[in-house]
Coordinates of C-alpha atoms in Angstrom, one line a residue:
M1 CA -13.1 -8.8 16.5
K2 CA -11.5 -10.3 19.7
S3 CA -8.7 -8.2 21.5
L4 CA -5.3 -9.2 20.6
Y5 CA -3.8 -8.2 23.5
H6 CA -5.3 -10.6 25.4
M7 CA -4.7 -13.9 23.5
T8 CA -1.1 -13.1 22.5
S9 CA 1.3 -14.4 25.3
N10 CA 5.1 -14.3 23.5
S11 CA 4.4 -10.9 21.4
K12 CA 6.7 -8.3 22.7
I13 CA 4.3 -5.4 24.4
L14 CA 5.2 -1.9 23.0
T15 CA 4.0 1.1 23.8
W16 CA 3.8 4.2 21.2
V17 CA 2.2 6.9 22.3
V18 CA 0.2 9.1 20.1
C19 CA -0.9 12.4 21.0
L20 CA -4.0 14.0 19.0
S21 CA -4.5 17.4 19.5
F22 CA -7.8 18.8 17.4
L23 CA -6.8 22.0 15.6
A24 CA -9.1 24.7 14.3
S25 CA -6.8 25.7 11.7
C26 CA -4.7 23.7 8.5
T27 CA -0.9 23.2 9.1
G28 CA 2.1 25.3 7.6
E29 CA 4.2 27.4 7.8
H30 CA 2.2 29.8 10.4
Q31 CA 0.1 27.7 12.4
E32 CA -2.0 29.0 14.5
H33 CA -1.8 28.0 18.4
Q34 CA -4.6 28.1 20.2
E35 CA -5.7 26.2 23.2
T36 CA -7.5 22.6 21.8
A37 CA -9.6 19.5 23.4
R38 CA -6.4 16.7 22.6
K39 CA -6.5 13.3 23.4
Q40 CA -3.7 10.7 23.3
Y41 CA -3.8 7.6 21.8
E42 CA -1.0 4.6 23.1
L43 CA -0.8 1.8 20.5
H44 CA 0.1 -2.0 22.2
E45 CA 2.1 -3.9 19.8
V46 CA -0.2 -6.9 20.6
L47 CA 1.0 -9.3 17.4
R48 CA 3.7 -10.5 15.3
L49 CA 3.9 -13.3 12.6
G50 CA 6.9 -14.3 11.0
D51 CA 9.2 -14.0 14.4
E52 CA 11.4 -17.3 14.1
A53 CA 12.7 -15.9 17.6
Q54 CA 9.5 -16.6 19.0
G55 CA 9.3 -19.9 17.6
D56 CA 6.6 -19.0 14.7
T57 CA 6.4 -22.4 12.0
V58 CA 5.4 -19.5 9.2
L59 CA 8.3 -17.7 8.2
F60 CA 7.7 -15.1 5.4
G61 CA 10.3 -14.8 2.5
S62 CA 8.6 -11.6 1.3
V63 CA 5.2 -9.5 2.0
T64 CA 3.6 -7.8 -0.7
R65 CA 0.1 -7.2 0.8
L66 CA -1.6 -7.1 3.9
A67 CA -5.6 -7.0 4.5
V68 CA -7.9 -7.9 6.8
N69 CA -11.6 -9.3 7.5
Q70 CA -14.4 -8.1 9.7
M71 CA -13.6 -11.1 11.9
G72 CA -10.1 -9.3 12.1
N73 CA -8.2 -12.5 10.5
I74 CA -5.3 -11.3 8.5
F75 CA -4.2 -12.0 4.7
V76 CA -0.8 -12.4 3.6
A77 CA 0.7 -12.0 0.5
E78 CA 4.0 -13.2 -0.6
Q79 CA 6.3 -14.3 -3.3
R80 CA 8.6 -15.9 -4.8
P81 CA 6.8 -18.4 -4.5
W82 CA 3.7 -16.4 -4.6
I83 CA 1.1 -17.7 -1.9
L84 CA -1.5 -16.1 0.1
H85 CA -1.9 -17.2 3.9
A86 CA -4.6 -16.5 5.8
F87 CA -4.7 -16.4 9.9
G88 CA -6.9 -15.6 12.5
A89 CA -7.1 -13.0 14.0
D90 CA -5.3 -14.5 17.3
G91 CA -2.7 -15.3 14.8
A92 CA -3.2 -18.8 14.4
Y93 CA -2.5 -20.2 11.0
L94 CA -5.5 -21.4 8.8
T95 CA -4.5 -22.0 5.4
A96 CA -3.4 -21.4 2.4
I97 CA -5.2 -19.9 -0.3
G98 CA -5.5 -21.1 -3.5
G99 CA -2.1 -22.1 -4.9
T100 CA 0.8 -22.6 -7.5
G101 CA -0.8 -24.1 -10.7
Q102 CA -3.1 -24.9 -13.6
G103 CA -6.3 -25.8 -11.4
P104 CA -9.2 -24.0 -10.3
G105 CA -8.8 -21.7 -7.8
E106 CA -4.6 -22.1 -8.6
Y107 CA -2.0 -19.0 -9.8
Q108 CA 0.5 -18.7 -12.3
Y109 CA 3.1 -16.3 -11.8
G110 CA 1.6 -14.3 -9.6
F111 CA -1.8 -12.3 -8.6
G112 CA -2.8 -9.2 -7.6
G113 CA -4.6 -8.5 -4.0
P114 CA -5.8 -9.7 -1.5
V115 CA -9.2 -7.7 -1.8
I116 CA -11.9 -8.5 0.7
G117 CA -15.4 -7.9 -0.1
P118 CA -18.3 -6.4 1.9
A119 CA -18.9 -9.9 2.3
D120 CA -15.6 -11.3 3.7
S121 CA -14.8 -13.0 0.2
V122 CA -11.2 -13.3 -0.9
Y123 CA -10.5 -12.1 -4.6
L124 CA -7.4 -11.9 -6.3
W125 CA -6.5 -11.1 -10.2
C126 CA -4.5 -13.0 -12.1
A127 CA -3.6 -12.3 -15.6
W128 CA -2.4 -15.4 -16.8
P129 CA -2.8 -17.4 -18.9
H130 CA -6.2 -14.8 -19.0
T131 CA -7.3 -12.1 -17.0
R132 CA -9.7 -12.4 -14.5
I133 CA -11.1 -12.0 -11.0
Q134 CA -10.9 -15.4 -9.1
I135 CA -13.0 -15.7 -5.9
Y136 CA -12.4 -17.5 -2.5
D137 CA -15.5 -18.4 0.3
P138 CA -15.2 -15.8 3.1
E139 CA -15.6 -19.1 5.5
E140 CA -13.1 -21.9 4.5
Y141 CA -11.5 -19.8 1.9
H142 CA -12.5 -22.7 -1.1
Y143 CA -12.2 -21.6 -4.2
V144 CA -15.5 -20.6 -5.6
R145 CA -15.5 -19.2 -9.6
S146 CA -13.6 -17.0 -11.1
V147 CA -14.6 -13.6 -13.3
D148 CA -13.3 -13.4 -16.8
V149 CA -12.2 -10.0 -17.4
T150 CA -13.2 -8.8 -21.0
I151 CA -11.1 -6.5 -22.8
E152 CA -10.7 -6.2 -26.8
E153 CA -7.8 -7.2 -28.5
E154 CA -6.4 -4.3 -29.8
D155 CA -6.2 -2.5 -26.4
Q156 CA -2.5 -2.4 -25.3
R157 CA -3.6 -2.0 -22.0
N158 CA -3.1 -3.8 -19.0
F159 CA -4.5 -4.0 -15.4
S160 CA -2.8 -3.1 -11.9
P161 CA -3.1 -2.3 -9.0
F162 CA -6.1 -4.2 -7.8
I163 CA -7.2 -2.0 -5.4
G164 CA -10.6 -3.0 -3.4
A165 CA -14.2 -4.8 -3.9
V166 CA -17.6 -2.6 -4.0
D167 CA -21.0 -3.9 -3.7
D168 CA -21.4 -4.7 -7.5
G169 CA -17.5 -5.1 -8.5
W170 CA -14.1 -4.8 -8.4
I171 CA -12.0 -1.5 -8.3
M172 CA -9.2 -1.5 -10.6
G173 CA -5.9 0.4 -12.6
I174 CA -5.6 0.1 -16.3
G175 CA -2.9 1.6 -18.4
L176 CA -0.5 1.0 -21.2
H177 CA 2.7 -0.9 -20.0
P178 CA 5.9 1.3 -20.2
I179 CA 7.4 -0.6 -22.3
M180 CA 5.7 -1.6 -25.8
T181 CA 6.7 -2.8 -29.3
D182 CA 6.0 -0.5 -32.6
D183 CA 4.5 -1.1 -35.5
N184 CA 7.2 -2.7 -36.7
D185 CA 8.0 -4.8 -33.7
F186 CA 10.6 -2.7 -32.2
T187 CA 10.7 -2.4 -28.4
V188 CA 10.4 1.3 -27.7
L189 CA 9.7 3.3 -24.2
N190 CA 6.2 4.3 -23.2
E191 CA 6.1 7.9 -22.6
D192 CA 2.0 7.7 -21.4
T193 CA 2.1 7.1 -17.7
D194 CA -1.6 7.5 -16.7
R195 CA -3.1 5.2 -15.2
E196 CA -7.3 5.3 -14.9
L197 CA -9.1 4.2 -12.1
I198 CA -12.0 2.4 -13.2
Q199 CA -14.7 -0.3 -12.0
I200 CA -15.3 -4.1 -12.9
H201 CA -18.0 -5.3 -13.0
Q202 CA -19.2 -8.8 -11.6
D203 CA -19.8 -9.9 -15.3
G204 CA -15.9 -8.9 -16.2
S205 CA -17.1 -5.9 -18.2
F206 CA -16.2 -1.8 -17.8
G207 CA -16.9 0.8 -19.1
P208 CA -16.0 4.7 -19.6
Q209 CA -16.6 5.6 -15.7
Q210 CA -13.6 6.6 -14.2
Y211 CA -12.6 7.3 -10.1
G212 CA -9.1 9.3 -11.5
T213 CA -6.0 9.0 -12.9
I214 CA -2.7 7.9 -11.0
M215 CA 0.6 7.5 -12.7
N216 CA 3.8 5.4 -12.9
D217 CA 6.3 5.0 -10.4
E218 CA 9.3 6.7 -11.2
D219 CA 11.8 4.1 -13.1
I220 CA 14.6 4.1 -15.1
Y221 CA 14.2 2.2 -18.3
H222 CA 17.0 0.8 -21.1
I223 CA 16.5 -0.8 -23.8
Y224 CA 18.9 -2.4 -25.6
E225 CA 19.6 -2.0 -29.5
D226 CA 20.9 -4.6 -30.4
T227 CA 18.5 -7.7 -28.9
G228 CA 15.4 -5.5 -28.3
G229 CA 15.5 -6.2 -24.7
F230 CA 14.9 -4.2 -21.7
T231 CA 16.0 -3.4 -18.1
W232 CA 14.7 -1.4 -15.7
G233 CA 15.3 -0.5 -12.0
D234 CA 14.0 2.2 -9.2
V235 CA 14.6 5.3 -9.2
P236 CA 16.0 5.6 -5.7
F237 CA 14.2 8.6 -3.9
G238 CA 11.9 8.4 -6.9
R239 CA 8.5 9.3 -6.6
S240 CA 5.2 6.9 -7.2
T241 CA 1.2 7.0 -6.3
L242 CA 0.6 5.6 -3.1
W243 CA -3.5 4.5 -2.1
T244 CA -5.2 2.4 -0.2
Y245 CA -8.8 1.7 0.0
G246 CA -10.2 2.2 3.7
P247 CA -12.8 0.4 5.7
D248 CA -15.0 3.5 5.2
G249 CA -15.3 2.2 1.8
M250 CA -13.6 5.5 0.4
L251 CA -10.8 5.3 -2.0
Y252 CA -7.3 7.4 -1.4
Y253 CA -4.5 8.0 -3.5
G254 CA -1.9 10.6 -4.2
W255 CA 1.2 11.2 -5.9
N256 CA 3.8 11.4 -3.1
D257 CA 6.1 14.2 -3.7
T258 CA 3.8 16.5 -2.0
I259 CA 0.8 15.6 0.7
E260 CA -2.4 15.9 -1.5
I261 CA -4.4 12.9 -1.0
N262 CA -7.9 12.5 -3.1
A263 CA -10.4 11.3 -1.3
V264 CA -13.4 9.5 -3.2
D265 CA -16.4 7.8 -2.5
V266 CA -17.0 5.3 -5.1
D267 CA -20.4 4.7 -4.1
H268 CA -21.4 8.2 -4.1
A269 CA -19.1 9.5 -7.0
S270 CA -18.4 12.5 -4.8
R271 CA -14.6 13.5 -3.7
H272 CA -12.8 15.5 -1.5
V273 CA -9.0 16.5 -1.7
I274 CA -7.2 16.5 1.5
N275 CA -4.0 19.1 1.8
Y276 CA -1.3 19.0 4.2
D277 CA 2.6 21.1 4.2
V278 CA 5.9 19.2 5.5
E279 CA 9.4 20.2 5.3
S280 CA 10.9 19.1 3.3
V281 CA 14.0 16.6 3.7
P282 CA 17.3 16.3 2.0
I283 CA 19.3 14.0 0.4
T284 CA 22.4 13.5 1.6
D285 CA 25.4 12.5 -0.7
A286 CA 25.9 9.2 1.7
E287 CA 22.4 8.3 1.0
M288 CA 22.4 8.8 -2.8
A289 CA 25.8 6.9 -2.6
V290 CA 24.2 3.6 -0.9
A291 CA 21.4 3.9 -3.5
T292 CA 23.1 3.6 -6.5
E293 CA 26.1 1.2 -5.5
T294 CA 26.1 -1.3 -8.0
D295 CA 28.4 -3.9 -9.8
Q296 CA 26.6 -3.8 -12.8
P297 CA 28.5 -1.4 -15.8
I298 CA 25.1 -1.1 -18.0
W299 CA 23.8 0.3 -14.3
E300 CA 26.8 2.6 -13.0
E301 CA 26.3 4.3 -16.7
L302 CA 22.5 4.3 -16.2
Y303 CA 22.8 6.3 -13.2
A304 CA 25.3 8.7 -14.1
A305 CA 23.2 9.8 -16.5
H306 CA 20.4 10.0 -14.4
S307 CA 19.3 13.6 -13.1
Y308 CA 18.0 12.8 -9.6
H309 CA 15.9 14.4 -6.3
E310 CA 17.3 16.9 -4.2
T311 CA 14.8 16.0 -1.4
K312 CA 12.8 13.1 -0.1
P313 CA 9.5 11.7 -1.1
A314 CA 7.1 13.9 1.1
F315 CA 5.6 10.6 2.4
Q316 CA 6.1 7.1 2.6
A317 CA 3.4 5.1 3.6
L318 CA -0.9 5.8 3.7
A319 CA -3.3 3.9 5.3
A320 CA -7.5 5.0 6.5
D321 CA -8.9 4.4 9.3
E322 CA -12.9 4.0 9.6
S323 CA -13.4 7.5 10.1
S324 CA -12.5 8.3 7.1
R325 CA -8.7 9.5 8.3
V326 CA -5.6 9.0 6.8
W327 CA -2.5 8.0 8.8
I328 CA 0.5 8.7 6.8
K329 CA 4.4 8.0 7.1
L330 CA 6.6 10.9 7.0
S331 CA 10.3 10.5 5.2
S332 CA 12.9 11.5 7.5
H333 CA 16.6 12.3 7.8
E334 CA 19.0 10.3 7.7
G335 CA 20.0 8.1 10.3
A336 CA 16.6 8.4 12.2
I337 CA 15.5 5.1 14.2
E338 CA 11.9 6.1 13.9
A339 CA 9.6 7.6 11.5
E340 CA 7.1 10.1 12.2
W341 CA 3.4 9.4 11.3
I342 CA 0.6 12.5 11.1
I343 CA -3.6 11.6 11.1
L344 CA -5.3 13.9 9.0
D345 CA -8.8 14.7 8.5
K346 CA -11.1 14.4 5.7
D347 CA -10.8 19.2 6.6
S348 CA -7.0 18.2 6.0
Q349 CA -7.0 19.1 9.9
L350 CA -3.8 17.4 12.0
V351 CA -5.6 15.2 14.4
G352 CA -2.3 12.8 15.4
Q353 CA 1.0 12.7 15.4
F354 CA 3.3 9.8 16.5
E355 CA 6.4 7.8 15.8
L356 CA 7.0 4.5 15.1
P357 CA 10.3 2.3 13.7
Q358 CA 11.4 3.5 10.4
T359 CA 11.5 -0.2 9.8
V360 CA 7.2 -0.4 9.8
H361 CA 4.5 0.7 7.3
L362 CA 0.9 0.4 8.3
E363 CA -1.4 -0.7 5.9
V364 CA -4.7 -1.3 7.4
I365 CA -6.4 0.4 10.0
Q366 CA -9.2 -1.1 11.5
G367 CA -11.2 -2.0 14.5
G368 CA -9.2 -0.6 16.5
Y369 CA -6.0 -2.1 15.6
A370 CA -3.4 -1.5 12.8
Y371 CA -1.1 -4.0 11.0
G372 CA 1.3 -3.3 8.9
I373 CA 4.4 -4.9 7.9
E374 CA 8.1 -4.4 9.6
H375 CA 11.3 -5.4 7.1
E376 CA 14.4 -4.7 8.7
E377 CA 17.5 -4.6 6.2
G378 CA 18.8 -8.2 5.9
S379 CA 16.1 -9.8 8.2
A380 CA 13.1 -11.4 7.0
P381 CA 10.0 -9.5 7.4
M382 CA 7.4 -9.4 10.5
V383 CA 3.8 -8.5 9.6
V384 CA 2.7 -6.7 13.7
V385 CA -0.2 -5.6 14.5
Y386 CA -0.8 -2.8 17.2
E387 CA -4.0 -2.0 19.7
I388 CA -5.0 1.4 19.3
Q389 CA -6.2 2.5 22.8
E390 CA -7.8 6.1 23.2
S391 CA -7.4 7.9 26.7
E392 CA -9.1 11.5 27.6
A393 CA -6.4 14.4 28.5
R394 CA -7.1 17.9 29.6
P395 CA -7.0 20.8 27.1
Q396 CA -3.8 22.4 26.6
E397 CA -1.5 24.3 24.3
S398 CA -0.8 23.1 20.9

């Protein structure tokens, strides 16, 4: 990948200092303080996409997912309307991939992904009018073919999320939808919130092998008894399963109530758990009032009847790098302008801490760069890229 630092002429260049302390003990209330070798990392902002103030011609209405291939090309998924953009490593617009419609390579009612394969092919998950994975070539991003995913007619499960590509297939979640119909065709709430992480083979089949189990996000559901219709919304400060498929070929996932990240080597069927203790961040009355503000009577009732957490989730975003380290965005106290990120190695050791603006979620750490989505309230989202630079520092007490 070429250095973005030398390619950008109109990007804001911001530096975020990352001090990495290589510790001998795991964190907690009784950390040992000792002389350690410390390295310093700096994150230089080198590229923005979707910045109207800088004259960008592609402005995002929403950004649902980022992906980056081995060449450093950036793939940005939008919804409403659904579209997948491809940008070069220097930020130049390359092409739109697929499109809304019913033709070859097109998609109706959205897609999951993108997912980048080991050879840089691009994959999208499409569920309508039939479940399939659409494949685009790694150079021009032209549509190649689709793989129909076979599922028995009586199987009521659905597929989500579309996580990653391996040498002989793809990783996906499968489980029951939270809203279902019973034998009498009445709408009912499904209490089974588990989703199995499975591999879909290249012929579209899948077997009993599981990489793990994740839970659906915490949501509020309401079924209208008179019509059978339903409504749903996020639980304010609710918990969810966060996951990432790292450039190291590892699958990472965890329920974000605590930092307990499952790390799965999908090729060798091995796993370990990354644990870390952080201080709980309380939810203030003012924050809850803003989160439950609504002008809809039904939601006033639903919010009033719901029991809420007293603290925020332990973490808000998760990414991984080639060295099998996880990068985790912690929850912040009310009014914080910047959010703390921590970097943990596979032995649960804290190897880095730094801050970025609250509005930034990093999604991909690859090739010496960190790629994220920045979304300020009331503004259009942007894609932001940082170059990660490492320097030596003298040993000091941590």
